[in-house]
Amino acid sequence: MFNRPSFTVKRKAKRYKRWLEKVYVYPYPYEIAGRNYYLVDYVKLNQPIGSGIFSDTEEVTLDAQKAHRFLYQFYRLSEKIRDEGKMRANVNFDFFKVPLGKMDENPNPKWNEAYAFINDLLNYQLIYKKAYVDFWDHIKERNEKGLPLTEAELDLAIDTAAKLTTIQYHVVKELSRNTDLLNEWKKTMEEADLWKELKSDMKAFYTQLMQNEEVMKEEAKKVKSDNYDQALKKNRIEMTSYMKKEQRLDEEILRYP
């Protein structure tokens, strides 16, 4: 479907394009004083090397600069959520539910601790997937209604990115602490002839978890606090500060205004 505002913005942005560069217009605008402002990247060899802020009507410089502070942070955070979260959010719930079901059907006190741990991993995965899906569903809904982005969307992006990061690091830390537990669980499952009943991708999933102990211990050092809520708060503050710093650096390569 033809998007006239995006076409107009791209045409204006091309005035500042350099040789061999391509112009990419980000789809969702930010509204100030009745004008929609769009973030534009100038891309060369698949790398953004400049940016700009344009409206499909006449720009007001101060408003455009304010829009850049918002749009840059929102889009970089949404890219972080997409790039780091997509694969993790789509980890199959069956990787946890099927082994739990096997243990439910064959009670054994030897795997009580492992059962609780795998159930915790499932709960983390449920929370992770919900945060990821809720973010994109919200953005999709606003787009379908033709609504511009607001400060609420930036807050949501910060919260989502911080939550996904916090969950990921806490999962890694718990895994680093429980590698031996998983190894013992596997042996017990093999003794009960249940390990062979798991699909090959499930066995590969747990085998990989058990083989990455040193990597996970190193990653676990990034946990801000053993308390999830405190870690989430610290990650949100750190992410907000970092994004503001990156946005100020991006102002140095703004082509317009």
Short mmCIF file of C-alpha atoms in Angstrom, two decimals:
data_model
loop_
_atom_site.label_atom_id
_atom_site.label_comp_id
_atom_site.label_asym_id
_atom_site.label_seq_id
_atom_site.Cartn_x
_atom_site.Cartn_y
_atom_site.Cartn_z
CA MET A 1 0.00 0.00 0.00
CA PHE A 2 1.33 3.44 -0.98
CA ASN A 3 2.44 5.44 2.03
CA ARG A 4 2.42 9.12 1.05
CA PRO A 5 4.01 10.51 4.27
CA SER A 6 6.91 8.02 4.03
CA PHE A 7 7.34 8.80 0.32
CA THR A 8 7.45 12.53 1.05
CA VAL A 9 9.98 12.06 3.87
CA LYS A 10 12.20 9.86 1.72
CA ARG A 11 12.15 12.40 -1.12
CA LYS A 12 13.18 15.18 1.26
CA ALA A 13 15.87 13.00 2.88
CA LYS A 14 17.45 12.23 -0.50
CA ARG A 15 18.59 15.85 -0.73
CA TYR A 16 21.19 14.99 1.92
CA LYS A 17 22.18 11.60 0.51
CA ARG A 18 25.78 11.01 -0.54
CA TRP A 19 27.19 8.79 -3.25
CA LEU A 20 26.32 5.06 -2.96
CA GLU A 21 24.14 5.65 0.08
CA LYS A 22 20.62 4.35 0.47
CA VAL A 23 17.88 6.07 2.45
CA TYR A 24 15.86 4.09 4.98
CA VAL A 25 12.77 5.67 6.55
CA TYR A 26 11.66 4.14 9.84
CA PRO A 27 7.93 3.44 9.69
CA TYR A 28 6.49 4.85 12.91
CA PRO A 29 6.50 8.63 13.48
CA TYR A 30 6.57 10.70 16.64
CA GLU A 31 4.07 13.57 16.84
CA ILE A 32 4.88 17.04 18.16
CA ALA A 33 2.50 19.99 17.86
CA GLY A 34 0.41 18.24 15.23
CA ARG A 35 3.38 17.28 13.01
CA ASN A 36 4.69 13.76 12.51
CA TYR A 37 8.47 13.38 12.53
CA TYR A 38 10.30 10.37 11.06
CA LEU A 39 13.77 8.99 11.70
CA VAL A 40 15.87 8.38 8.58
CA ASP A 41 19.11 6.41 8.29
CA TYR A 42 21.66 6.91 5.52
CA VAL A 43 23.06 3.45 4.82
CA LYS A 44 26.21 2.43 2.97
CA LEU A 45 27.32 -1.20 2.63
CA ASN A 46 24.51 -2.16 5.01
CA GLN A 47 25.88 0.12 7.73
CA PRO A 48 24.11 3.29 8.96
CA ILE A 49 26.58 6.18 8.65
CA GLY A 50 24.26 9.13 9.15
CA SER A 51 20.73 10.00 10.18
CA GLY A 52 18.13 12.71 9.89
CA ILE A 53 14.74 13.77 11.18
CA PHE A 54 12.09 14.87 8.70
CA SER A 55 8.39 15.58 8.70
CA ASP A 56 6.03 15.01 5.80
CA THR A 57 5.15 18.69 6.29
CA GLU A 58 7.39 21.64 7.18
CA GLU A 59 9.76 20.94 10.07
CA VAL A 60 10.27 23.04 13.17
CA THR A 61 13.94 22.67 14.09
CA LEU A 62 13.55 22.50 17.86
CA ASP A 63 10.72 19.99 17.53
CA ALA A 64 12.75 17.89 15.10
CA GLN A 65 15.62 17.80 17.58
CA LYS A 66 13.24 16.72 20.32
CA ALA A 67 11.84 14.05 18.01
CA HIS A 68 15.36 12.73 17.42
CA ARG A 69 15.88 12.25 21.15
CA PHE A 70 12.76 10.11 21.24
CA LEU A 71 12.94 8.25 17.92
CA TYR A 72 16.61 7.31 18.13
CA GLN A 73 16.19 5.71 21.54
CA PHE A 74 12.95 3.96 20.62
CA TYR A 75 14.26 2.41 17.42
CA ARG A 76 17.60 1.33 18.80
CA LEU A 77 15.84 -0.32 21.73
CA SER A 78 13.29 -2.00 19.47
CA GLU A 79 16.18 -3.33 17.35
CA LYS A 80 17.83 -4.67 20.49
CA ILE A 81 14.57 -6.36 21.51
CA ARG A 82 14.19 -7.90 18.04
CA ASP A 83 17.80 -8.95 17.48
CA GLU A 84 18.48 -10.35 20.95
CA GLY A 85 15.00 -11.52 21.84
CA LYS A 86 13.46 -13.17 18.78
CA MET A 87 15.32 -16.48 18.93
CA ARG A 88 15.12 -16.71 22.73
CA ALA A 89 11.43 -15.86 22.79
CA ASN A 90 10.74 -18.69 20.34
CA VAL A 91 12.40 -21.44 22.37
CA ASN A 92 9.84 -24.24 22.30
CA PHE A 93 7.92 -24.59 25.56
CA ASP A 94 7.90 -28.35 24.93
CA PHE A 95 11.61 -28.42 25.74
CA PHE A 96 10.51 -27.94 29.34
CA LYS A 97 6.99 -29.36 29.37
CA VAL A 98 7.80 -32.74 27.86
CA PRO A 99 10.56 -33.67 30.36
CA LEU A 100 8.34 -32.42 33.19
CA GLY A 101 5.53 -34.62 31.87
CA LYS A 102 7.82 -37.65 31.71
CA MET A 103 8.80 -37.09 35.33
CA ASP A 104 5.16 -36.60 36.34
CA GLU A 105 4.34 -39.98 34.79
CA ASN A 106 7.30 -41.67 36.47
CA PRO A 107 7.76 -40.22 39.98
CA ASN A 108 11.27 -40.53 41.36
CA PRO A 109 12.62 -38.67 44.41
CA LYS A 110 16.05 -38.56 42.73
CA TRP A 111 14.91 -35.87 40.30
CA ASN A 112 12.81 -33.70 42.59
CA GLU A 113 15.37 -30.85 42.55
CA ALA A 114 15.85 -31.11 38.80
CA TYR A 115 12.08 -31.08 38.31
CA ALA A 116 11.79 -27.84 40.30
CA PHE A 117 14.68 -26.30 38.36
CA ILE A 118 13.30 -27.19 34.92
CA ASN A 119 9.92 -25.87 36.03
CA ASP A 120 11.62 -22.59 37.00
CA LEU A 121 13.21 -22.43 33.53
CA LEU A 122 9.75 -22.89 32.00
CA ASN A 123 8.35 -20.05 34.09
CA TYR A 124 11.20 -17.76 33.03
CA GLN A 125 10.56 -18.68 29.41
CA LEU A 126 6.84 -17.92 29.74
CA ILE A 127 7.59 -14.47 31.18
CA TYR A 128 10.22 -13.80 28.50
CA LYS A 129 7.93 -14.78 25.64
CA LYS A 130 5.04 -12.71 27.02
CA ALA A 131 7.19 -9.57 27.38
CA TYR A 132 8.51 -9.97 23.83
CA VAL A 133 5.11 -10.65 22.25
CA ASP A 134 3.31 -7.95 24.24
CA PHE A 135 5.78 -5.32 23.00
CA TRP A 136 5.35 -6.13 19.32
CA ASP A 137 1.59 -6.60 19.64
CA HIS A 138 1.33 -3.13 21.16
CA ILE A 139 3.37 -1.52 18.37
CA LYS A 140 1.41 -3.41 15.71
CA GLU A 141 -1.90 -2.28 17.21
CA ARG A 142 -0.87 1.38 17.18
CA ASN A 143 0.32 1.07 13.60
CA GLU A 144 -2.93 -0.54 12.47
CA LYS A 145 -4.85 2.32 14.09
CA GLY A 146 -2.60 4.88 12.42
CA LEU A 147 -1.41 6.25 15.76
CA PRO A 148 2.03 7.85 16.14
CA LEU A 149 4.48 6.81 18.83
CA THR A 150 4.34 8.51 22.22
CA GLU A 151 6.51 8.68 25.32
CA ALA A 152 4.60 5.62 26.54
CA GLU A 153 6.10 3.56 23.71
CA LEU A 154 9.62 4.65 24.66
CA ASP A 155 8.94 3.68 28.27
CA LEU A 156 7.60 0.33 27.07
CA ALA A 157 10.70 -0.25 24.94
CA ILE A 158 12.99 0.53 27.89
CA ASP A 159 10.98 -1.70 30.22
CA THR A 160 10.86 -4.57 27.72
CA ALA A 161 14.56 -4.43 26.86
CA ALA A 162 15.47 -4.27 30.56
CA LYS A 163 13.13 -7.15 31.40
CA LEU A 164 14.46 -9.41 28.63
CA THR A 165 18.04 -8.66 29.66
CA THR A 166 17.30 -9.29 33.33
CA ILE A 167 15.55 -12.59 32.65
CA GLN A 168 18.30 -13.78 30.34
CA TYR A 169 21.08 -13.08 32.84
CA HIS A 170 19.15 -14.65 35.71
CA VAL A 171 18.52 -17.79 33.65
CA VAL A 172 22.22 -17.96 32.78
CA LYS A 173 23.18 -17.53 36.43
CA GLU A 174 20.80 -20.27 37.54
CA LEU A 175 22.14 -22.55 34.81
CA SER A 176 25.73 -21.88 35.88
CA ARG A 177 24.79 -22.91 39.41
CA ASN A 178 22.90 -26.04 38.39
CA THR A 179 24.98 -27.70 35.67
CA ASP A 180 25.85 -30.59 37.98
CA LEU A 181 22.18 -30.97 38.85
CA LEU A 182 21.27 -31.29 35.16
CA ASN A 183 24.04 -33.84 34.62
CA GLU A 184 22.72 -35.96 37.49
CA TRP A 185 19.19 -35.57 36.17
CA LYS A 186 20.25 -36.84 32.75
CA LYS A 187 21.89 -39.91 34.30
CA THR A 188 18.75 -40.65 36.29
CA MET A 189 16.60 -40.20 33.19
CA GLU A 190 18.86 -42.63 31.31
CA GLU A 191 18.64 -45.17 34.14
CA ALA A 192 14.85 -44.93 33.94
CA ASP A 193 14.93 -45.32 30.13
CA LEU A 194 13.25 -41.92 29.77
CA TRP A 195 16.09 -39.94 28.20
CA LYS A 196 15.77 -41.93 24.97
CA GLU A 197 12.08 -40.98 24.82
CA LEU A 198 12.95 -37.31 24.38
CA LYS A 199 13.19 -35.99 20.84
CA SER A 200 16.66 -35.37 19.47
CA ASP A 201 16.29 -31.57 19.53
CA MET A 202 15.30 -31.72 23.21
CA LYS A 203 18.32 -33.85 24.09
CA ALA A 204 20.54 -31.49 22.11
CA PHE A 205 19.05 -28.52 23.98
CA TYR A 206 19.92 -29.91 27.42
CA THR A 207 23.27 -31.28 26.29
CA GLN A 208 24.23 -27.81 25.10
CA LEU A 209 23.17 -26.29 28.41
CA MET A 210 25.34 -28.75 30.27
CA GLN A 211 28.35 -28.15 28.02
CA ASN A 212 28.43 -24.35 28.32
CA GLU A 213 29.19 -24.11 32.03
CA GLU A 214 32.27 -21.89 31.75
CA VAL A 215 30.61 -19.52 29.28
CA MET A 216 27.56 -19.27 31.50
CA LYS A 217 29.63 -18.56 34.59
CA GLU A 218 31.28 -15.68 32.76
CA GLU A 219 27.94 -14.33 31.55
CA ALA A 220 26.45 -14.73 35.03
CA LYS A 221 28.85 -12.06 36.30
CA LYS A 222 26.70 -9.51 34.46
CA VAL A 223 23.79 -10.06 36.85
CA LYS A 224 23.20 -6.77 38.67
CA SER A 225 21.62 -8.37 41.72
CA ASP A 226 20.49 -11.81 42.85
CA ASN A 227 17.15 -10.17 43.58
CA TYR A 228 15.19 -10.08 40.30
CA ASP A 229 13.30 -6.84 41.03
CA GLN A 230 16.46 -5.00 42.06
CA ALA A 231 18.31 -6.29 39.00
CA LEU A 232 15.45 -5.16 36.75
CA LYS A 233 15.49 -1.68 38.29
CA LYS A 234 19.28 -1.38 37.85
CA ASN A 235 19.13 -2.63 34.26
CA ARG A 236 16.41 -0.12 33.43
CA ILE A 237 18.43 2.78 34.86
CA GLU A 238 21.61 1.63 33.11
CA MET A 239 19.82 1.12 29.79
CA THR A 240 18.16 4.54 29.97
CA SER A 241 21.49 6.23 30.70
CA TYR A 242 23.28 4.33 27.94
CA MET A 243 20.63 5.10 25.31
CA LYS A 244 20.66 8.81 26.14
CA LYS A 245 24.45 8.83 25.74
CA GLU A 246 24.21 7.03 22.37
CA GLN A 247 21.52 9.45 21.21
CA ARG A 248 23.73 12.44 21.96
CA LEU A 249 26.52 10.83 19.92
CA ASP A 250 24.12 10.29 17.03
CA GLU A 251 23.32 14.00 17.03
CA GLU A 252 26.87 14.52 15.75
CA ILE A 253 26.07 12.70 12.49
CA LEU A 254 22.63 14.22 11.96
CA ARG A 255 22.29 15.47 8.39
CA TYR A 256 19.05 17.30 9.15
CA PRO A 257 18.01 19.39 11.01
#
